[in-house]
Amino acid sequence: HEWIQRKLGEAYHRQFGKALAACGVSGDDGPPPPTQSPRPYRPELTLSVVSSCAPGGGKLGPDFVEASYSNKRSFCDRWNATCAFSDQPPRGDNANAPNLDKWQQIDRTLRESAADWIMWADCDAAFANLNVDWRRQLRDHLVDDKVMLVSRDKNGVNSGVLFVPNTMEARRFVMQLEAGLRDSEDDDQQALRKLLIREPHLRKAVDDNVPQEKMNSYIDSEAGHHWGPGEWIAHQVWCPKKEECKSHILSILEN
């Protein structure tokens, strides 16, 4: 009797599974997960690249600064972007002046530029592959209702390379970050964490899920994705062997 019930049950489940399959549904796994289509490529989008190096190059030296700016100009020329550089020393005598100055430059570019997106790239970040079309590279992330695109490493968000859309909401976000950096010893990544705690509605507007290999690969650092030939951006984050690290990034900048 038990054997007959078991066989009848197996036959029922086989027939039920066939019926589900005929409808395009898996009886074991439930409905197949929806597939997300890539966002359309938008060739009309425009970009302004913002960067700043310490006056005279600081510990990196003037040759590094010239190589950095030349590399970024080459990218701007290749993709009809505008470049906005600053050699002026950060205003203010507090230790946090460089962090504040960075966001003031981004804020100023948002107000003065007609570009659709603003990109910040640290002095020690290089466009290692000038043939990468930024609009195609980041097509799934270039959404106007975001206020910032950024990647994460093992320590959290790294804002050495980031994108901000030229929208009113993004401008308000940048101004809030500036306010958090004034009279503070926080770096901009700490200021961002505190801002998102105070303003939790902004969390969905900050896209920190951009893969590092898409926009912020590292050289000589185990803290995140290691740059490989052909990848778009190579970033020389903190490195203990300064001269060796400088030669690595210079070889990329100059080539």
CSV table of C-alpha atoms in Angstrom, one decimal:
chain,number,residue,atom,x,y,z
A,1,HIS,CA,0.0,0.0,0.0
A,2,GLU,CA,2.8,2.5,0.9
A,3,TRP,CA,4.7,1.5,-2.3
A,4,ILE,CA,1.6,2.3,-4.4
A,5,GLN,CA,1.1,5.7,-2.7
A,6,ARG,CA,4.8,6.5,-3.3
A,7,LYS,CA,4.6,5.6,-6.9
A,8,LEU,CA,1.4,7.6,-7.4
A,9,GLY,CA,3.0,10.6,-5.7
A,10,GLU,CA,6.1,10.4,-8.0
A,11,ALA,CA,3.9,10.2,-11.1
A,12,TYR,CA,1.9,13.2,-9.9
A,13,HIS,CA,5.0,15.3,-9.4
A,14,ARG,CA,6.4,14.3,-12.8
A,15,GLN,CA,3.2,15.4,-14.5
A,16,PHE,CA,3.0,18.6,-12.4
A,17,GLY,CA,6.6,19.4,-13.3
A,18,LYS,CA,5.9,18.8,-17.0
A,19,ALA,CA,2.9,21.2,-16.8
A,20,LEU,CA,5.0,23.9,-15.1
A,21,ALA,CA,7.8,23.4,-17.7
A,22,ALA,CA,5.3,23.9,-20.5
A,23,CYS,CA,4.5,27.3,-18.9
A,24,GLY,CA,8.2,28.1,-18.7
A,25,VAL,CA,8.4,27.6,-15.0
A,26,SER,CA,10.8,25.2,-13.1
A,27,GLY,CA,9.0,23.0,-10.6
A,28,ASP,CA,12.1,22.7,-8.5
A,29,ASP,CA,13.5,26.3,-8.4
A,30,GLY,CA,10.4,28.4,-8.9
A,31,PRO,CA,10.1,31.1,-11.6
A,32,PRO,CA,13.4,31.9,-13.3
A,33,PRO,CA,14.9,35.2,-12.1
A,34,PRO,CA,14.4,38.2,-14.3
A,35,THR,CA,17.3,39.2,-16.4
A,36,GLN,CA,18.4,42.9,-16.3
A,37,SER,CA,19.0,44.3,-19.7
A,38,PRO,CA,22.0,46.6,-20.0
A,39,ARG,CA,21.1,50.3,-20.0
A,40,PRO,CA,21.2,51.9,-23.5
A,41,TYR,CA,24.5,53.4,-24.6
A,42,ARG,CA,24.2,57.2,-24.5
A,43,PRO,CA,26.9,58.8,-26.8
A,44,GLU,CA,25.5,62.3,-26.2
A,45,LEU,CA,26.7,62.4,-22.6
A,46,THR,CA,29.5,64.9,-21.9
A,47,LEU,CA,32.2,64.9,-19.2
A,48,SER,CA,34.5,67.3,-17.3
A,49,VAL,CA,37.6,65.8,-15.6
A,50,VAL,CA,38.7,67.5,-12.4
A,51,SER,CA,42.0,66.9,-10.7
A,52,SER,CA,44.5,68.6,-8.5
A,53,CYS,CA,48.2,67.9,-7.5
A,54,ALA,CA,50.1,69.5,-4.7
A,55,PRO,CA,52.0,72.6,-5.7
A,56,GLY,CA,55.4,71.6,-7.1
A,57,GLY,CA,54.3,67.9,-6.8
A,58,GLY,CA,55.0,67.7,-3.1
A,59,LYS,CA,56.7,64.3,-2.4
A,60,LEU,CA,56.0,63.2,-6.0
A,61,GLY,CA,57.9,66.0,-7.7
A,62,PRO,CA,57.1,68.3,-10.6
A,63,ASP,CA,57.8,65.6,-13.2
A,64,PHE,CA,55.0,63.5,-11.8
A,65,VAL,CA,52.6,66.4,-11.8
A,66,GLU,CA,53.3,67.1,-15.5
A,67,ALA,CA,52.9,63.5,-16.4
A,68,SER,CA,49.6,63.3,-14.5
A,69,TYR,CA,48.1,66.3,-16.2
A,70,SER,CA,49.4,65.3,-19.6
A,71,ASN,CA,47.8,61.9,-19.2
A,72,LYS,CA,44.5,63.5,-18.3
A,73,ARG,CA,44.6,66.0,-21.1
A,74,SER,CA,45.2,63.1,-23.5
A,75,PHE,CA,42.0,61.5,-22.2
A,76,CYS,CA,40.0,64.7,-22.5
A,77,ASP,CA,41.3,65.2,-26.1
A,78,ARG,CA,40.4,61.6,-27.0
A,79,TRP,CA,36.8,61.8,-25.8
A,80,ASN,CA,36.1,65.5,-26.2
A,81,ALA,CA,35.9,66.1,-22.5
A,82,THR,CA,37.0,69.2,-20.7
A,83,CYS,CA,39.8,69.2,-18.1
A,84,ALA,CA,39.8,71.4,-14.9
A,85,PHE,CA,43.1,71.3,-13.0
A,86,SER,CA,44.2,73.3,-10.0
A,87,ASP,CA,47.8,74.0,-8.9
A,88,GLN,CA,46.8,76.4,-6.2
A,89,PRO,CA,47.5,75.4,-2.6
A,90,PRO,CA,44.4,74.5,-0.6
A,91,ARG,CA,43.0,77.4,1.3
A,92,GLY,CA,43.0,77.2,5.1
A,93,ASP,CA,45.6,76.1,7.5
A,94,ASN,CA,43.9,73.0,9.0
A,95,ALA,CA,45.1,69.5,8.2
A,96,ASN,CA,41.8,68.8,6.3
A,97,ALA,CA,42.2,71.6,3.8
A,98,PRO,CA,43.1,69.3,0.9
A,99,ASN,CA,40.0,67.2,1.4
A,100,LEU,CA,37.8,70.3,1.6
A,101,ASP,CA,39.5,71.9,-1.5
A,102,LYS,CA,38.8,68.7,-3.5
A,103,TRP,CA,35.0,69.0,-3.0
A,104,GLN,CA,35.1,72.8,-3.5
A,105,GLN,CA,36.7,72.2,-6.9
A,106,ILE,CA,34.0,69.6,-7.7
A,107,ASP,CA,31.3,72.1,-6.5
A,108,ARG,CA,32.8,74.9,-8.6
A,109,THR,CA,32.9,72.7,-11.7
A,110,LEU,CA,29.3,71.6,-11.2
A,111,ARG,CA,28.2,75.3,-11.2
A,112,GLU,CA,30.4,76.5,-14.1
A,113,SER,CA,30.5,73.5,-16.4
A,114,ALA,CA,27.8,72.5,-18.9
A,115,ALA,CA,29.0,68.8,-18.8
A,116,ASP,CA,26.5,66.1,-17.9
A,117,TRP,CA,28.9,64.4,-15.5
A,118,ILE,CA,31.9,65.5,-13.4
A,119,MET,CA,34.8,63.1,-12.8
A,120,TRP,CA,37.3,63.5,-10.0
A,121,ALA,CA,40.6,61.7,-10.5
A,122,ASP,CA,43.4,61.9,-7.9
A,123,CYS,CA,46.8,63.2,-9.0
A,124,ASP,CA,48.1,59.6,-8.7
A,125,ALA,CA,45.3,58.1,-10.8
A,126,ALA,CA,46.1,57.4,-14.5
A,127,PHE,CA,44.1,56.7,-17.6
A,128,ALA,CA,45.9,53.5,-18.4
A,129,ASN,CA,43.8,52.8,-21.5
A,130,LEU,CA,42.8,55.8,-23.5
A,131,ASN,CA,40.6,53.7,-25.8
A,132,VAL,CA,38.0,53.0,-23.2
A,133,ASP,CA,34.8,54.9,-23.8
A,134,TRP,CA,33.7,56.1,-20.3
A,135,ARG,CA,30.0,56.2,-21.4
A,136,ARG,CA,30.1,52.5,-22.5
A,137,GLN,CA,32.3,51.5,-19.5
A,138,LEU,CA,29.9,52.8,-17.0
A,139,ARG,CA,26.6,52.6,-19.0
A,140,ASP,CA,24.9,50.6,-16.2
A,141,HIS,CA,25.7,53.2,-13.6
A,142,LEU,CA,25.2,56.5,-15.4
A,143,VAL,CA,21.8,57.2,-13.9
A,144,ASP,CA,20.7,60.8,-13.3
A,145,ASP,CA,19.0,60.1,-10.0
A,146,LYS,CA,22.3,59.1,-8.4
A,147,VAL,CA,24.4,61.7,-6.7
A,148,MET,CA,27.7,59.9,-6.9
A,149,LEU,CA,29.3,56.8,-8.5
A,150,VAL,CA,32.2,55.3,-6.6
A,151,SER,CA,33.9,51.9,-6.0
A,152,ARG,CA,34.8,50.0,-2.8
A,153,ASP,CA,37.9,48.2,-1.8
A,154,LYS,CA,38.6,46.0,1.3
A,155,ASN,CA,38.5,49.0,3.5
A,156,GLY,CA,35.2,50.5,2.2
A,157,VAL,CA,34.6,53.4,-0.3
A,158,ASN,CA,37.6,54.9,-2.1
A,159,SER,CA,36.8,58.3,-3.4
A,160,GLY,CA,40.1,58.8,-5.3
A,161,VAL,CA,38.1,58.3,-8.5
A,162,LEU,CA,34.5,59.2,-8.6
A,163,PHE,CA,31.7,60.6,-10.8
A,164,VAL,CA,29.0,63.1,-10.0
A,165,PRO,CA,26.1,64.0,-12.3
A,166,ASN,CA,25.5,67.7,-13.0
A,167,THR,CA,22.1,67.8,-11.3
A,168,MET,CA,20.6,70.0,-8.5
A,169,GLU,CA,20.3,67.0,-6.2
A,170,ALA,CA,24.0,66.2,-6.7
A,171,ARG,CA,25.0,69.8,-6.1
A,172,ARG,CA,23.1,69.7,-2.8
A,173,PHE,CA,24.9,66.5,-1.9
A,174,VAL,CA,28.3,68.0,-2.6
A,175,MET,CA,27.5,71.1,-0.6
A,176,GLN,CA,26.5,68.9,2.4
A,177,LEU,CA,29.8,67.0,2.1
A,178,GLU,CA,31.7,70.3,2.1
A,179,ALA,CA,29.8,71.4,5.2
A,180,GLY,CA,30.8,68.2,6.9
A,181,LEU,CA,34.5,68.7,6.1
A,182,ARG,CA,34.7,72.3,7.4
A,183,ASP,CA,36.3,72.6,10.8
A,184,SER,CA,36.7,68.8,10.8
A,185,GLU,CA,39.6,66.4,10.7
A,186,ASP,CA,37.6,63.8,8.8
A,187,ASP,CA,38.7,62.8,5.4
A,188,ASP,CA,36.0,62.8,2.7
A,189,GLN,CA,35.3,59.1,3.1
A,190,GLN,CA,34.6,59.6,6.8
A,191,ALA,CA,32.5,62.6,6.1
A,192,LEU,CA,30.5,60.6,3.6
A,193,ARG,CA,29.7,57.9,6.1
A,194,LYS,CA,28.5,60.5,8.6
A,195,LEU,CA,26.4,62.2,6.0
A,196,LEU,CA,24.7,59.0,5.1
A,197,ILE,CA,23.9,58.4,8.7
A,198,ARG,CA,22.4,61.8,9.1
A,199,GLU,CA,20.6,61.7,5.8
A,200,PRO,CA,19.7,58.0,5.2
A,201,HIS,CA,17.6,58.9,2.1
A,202,LEU,CA,20.8,59.6,0.3
A,203,ARG,CA,22.0,56.0,0.6
A,204,LYS,CA,20.1,54.8,-2.5
A,205,ALA,CA,21.4,57.8,-4.4
A,206,VAL,CA,25.1,56.9,-3.8
A,207,ASP,CA,26.1,54.1,-6.1
A,208,ASP,CA,29.1,52.5,-4.4
A,209,ASN,CA,28.7,49.2,-6.3
A,210,VAL,CA,30.8,50.1,-9.4
A,211,PRO,CA,33.3,47.3,-9.8
A,212,GLN,CA,36.9,48.5,-9.2
A,213,GLU,CA,38.1,47.1,-12.5
A,214,LYS,CA,35.5,49.5,-14.1
A,215,MET,CA,36.9,52.7,-12.7
A,216,ASN,CA,39.5,52.4,-10.0
A,217,SER,CA,42.0,49.6,-10.2
A,218,TYR,CA,45.0,49.7,-7.8
A,219,ILE,CA,48.8,49.4,-8.4
A,220,ASP,CA,51.1,48.0,-5.7
A,221,SER,CA,48.3,47.6,-3.2
A,222,GLU,CA,46.5,44.6,-1.8
A,223,ALA,CA,43.6,46.6,-0.5
A,224,GLY,CA,41.6,46.1,-3.7
A,225,HIS,CA,41.4,44.9,-7.3
A,226,HIS,CA,44.9,44.9,-8.8
A,227,TRP,CA,45.2,46.7,-12.1
A,228,GLY,CA,45.8,44.6,-15.2
A,229,PRO,CA,46.8,45.5,-18.7
A,230,GLY,CA,43.9,46.8,-20.8
A,231,GLU,CA,42.0,48.1,-17.8
A,232,TRP,CA,40.9,51.7,-17.8
A,233,ILE,CA,42.3,53.4,-14.7
A,234,ALA,CA,45.3,52.6,-12.6
A,235,HIS,CA,45.4,54.3,-9.2
A,236,GLN,CA,48.5,54.4,-7.0
A,237,VAL,CA,47.0,54.4,-3.6
A,238,TRP,CA,49.0,54.3,-0.4
A,239,CYS,CA,52.3,52.4,-1.0
A,240,PRO,CA,55.2,52.0,1.4
A,241,LYS,CA,57.9,51.8,-1.2
A,242,LYS,CA,57.6,55.3,-2.5
A,243,GLU,CA,60.3,55.4,-5.2
A,244,GLU,CA,59.3,52.0,-6.6
A,245,CYS,CA,55.6,53.0,-6.6
A,246,LYS,CA,56.4,56.3,-8.2
A,247,SER,CA,58.3,54.6,-11.0
A,248,HIS,CA,55.4,52.2,-11.6
A,249,ILE,CA,52.7,54.8,-12.0
A,250,LEU,CA,55.1,57.1,-14.0
A,251,SER,CA,55.6,54.3,-16.5
A,252,ILE,CA,51.9,54.1,-17.0
A,253,LEU,CA,51.4,57.9,-17.2
A,254,GLU,CA,54.1,58.3,-19.7
A,255,ASN,CA,53.1,55.4,-21.9
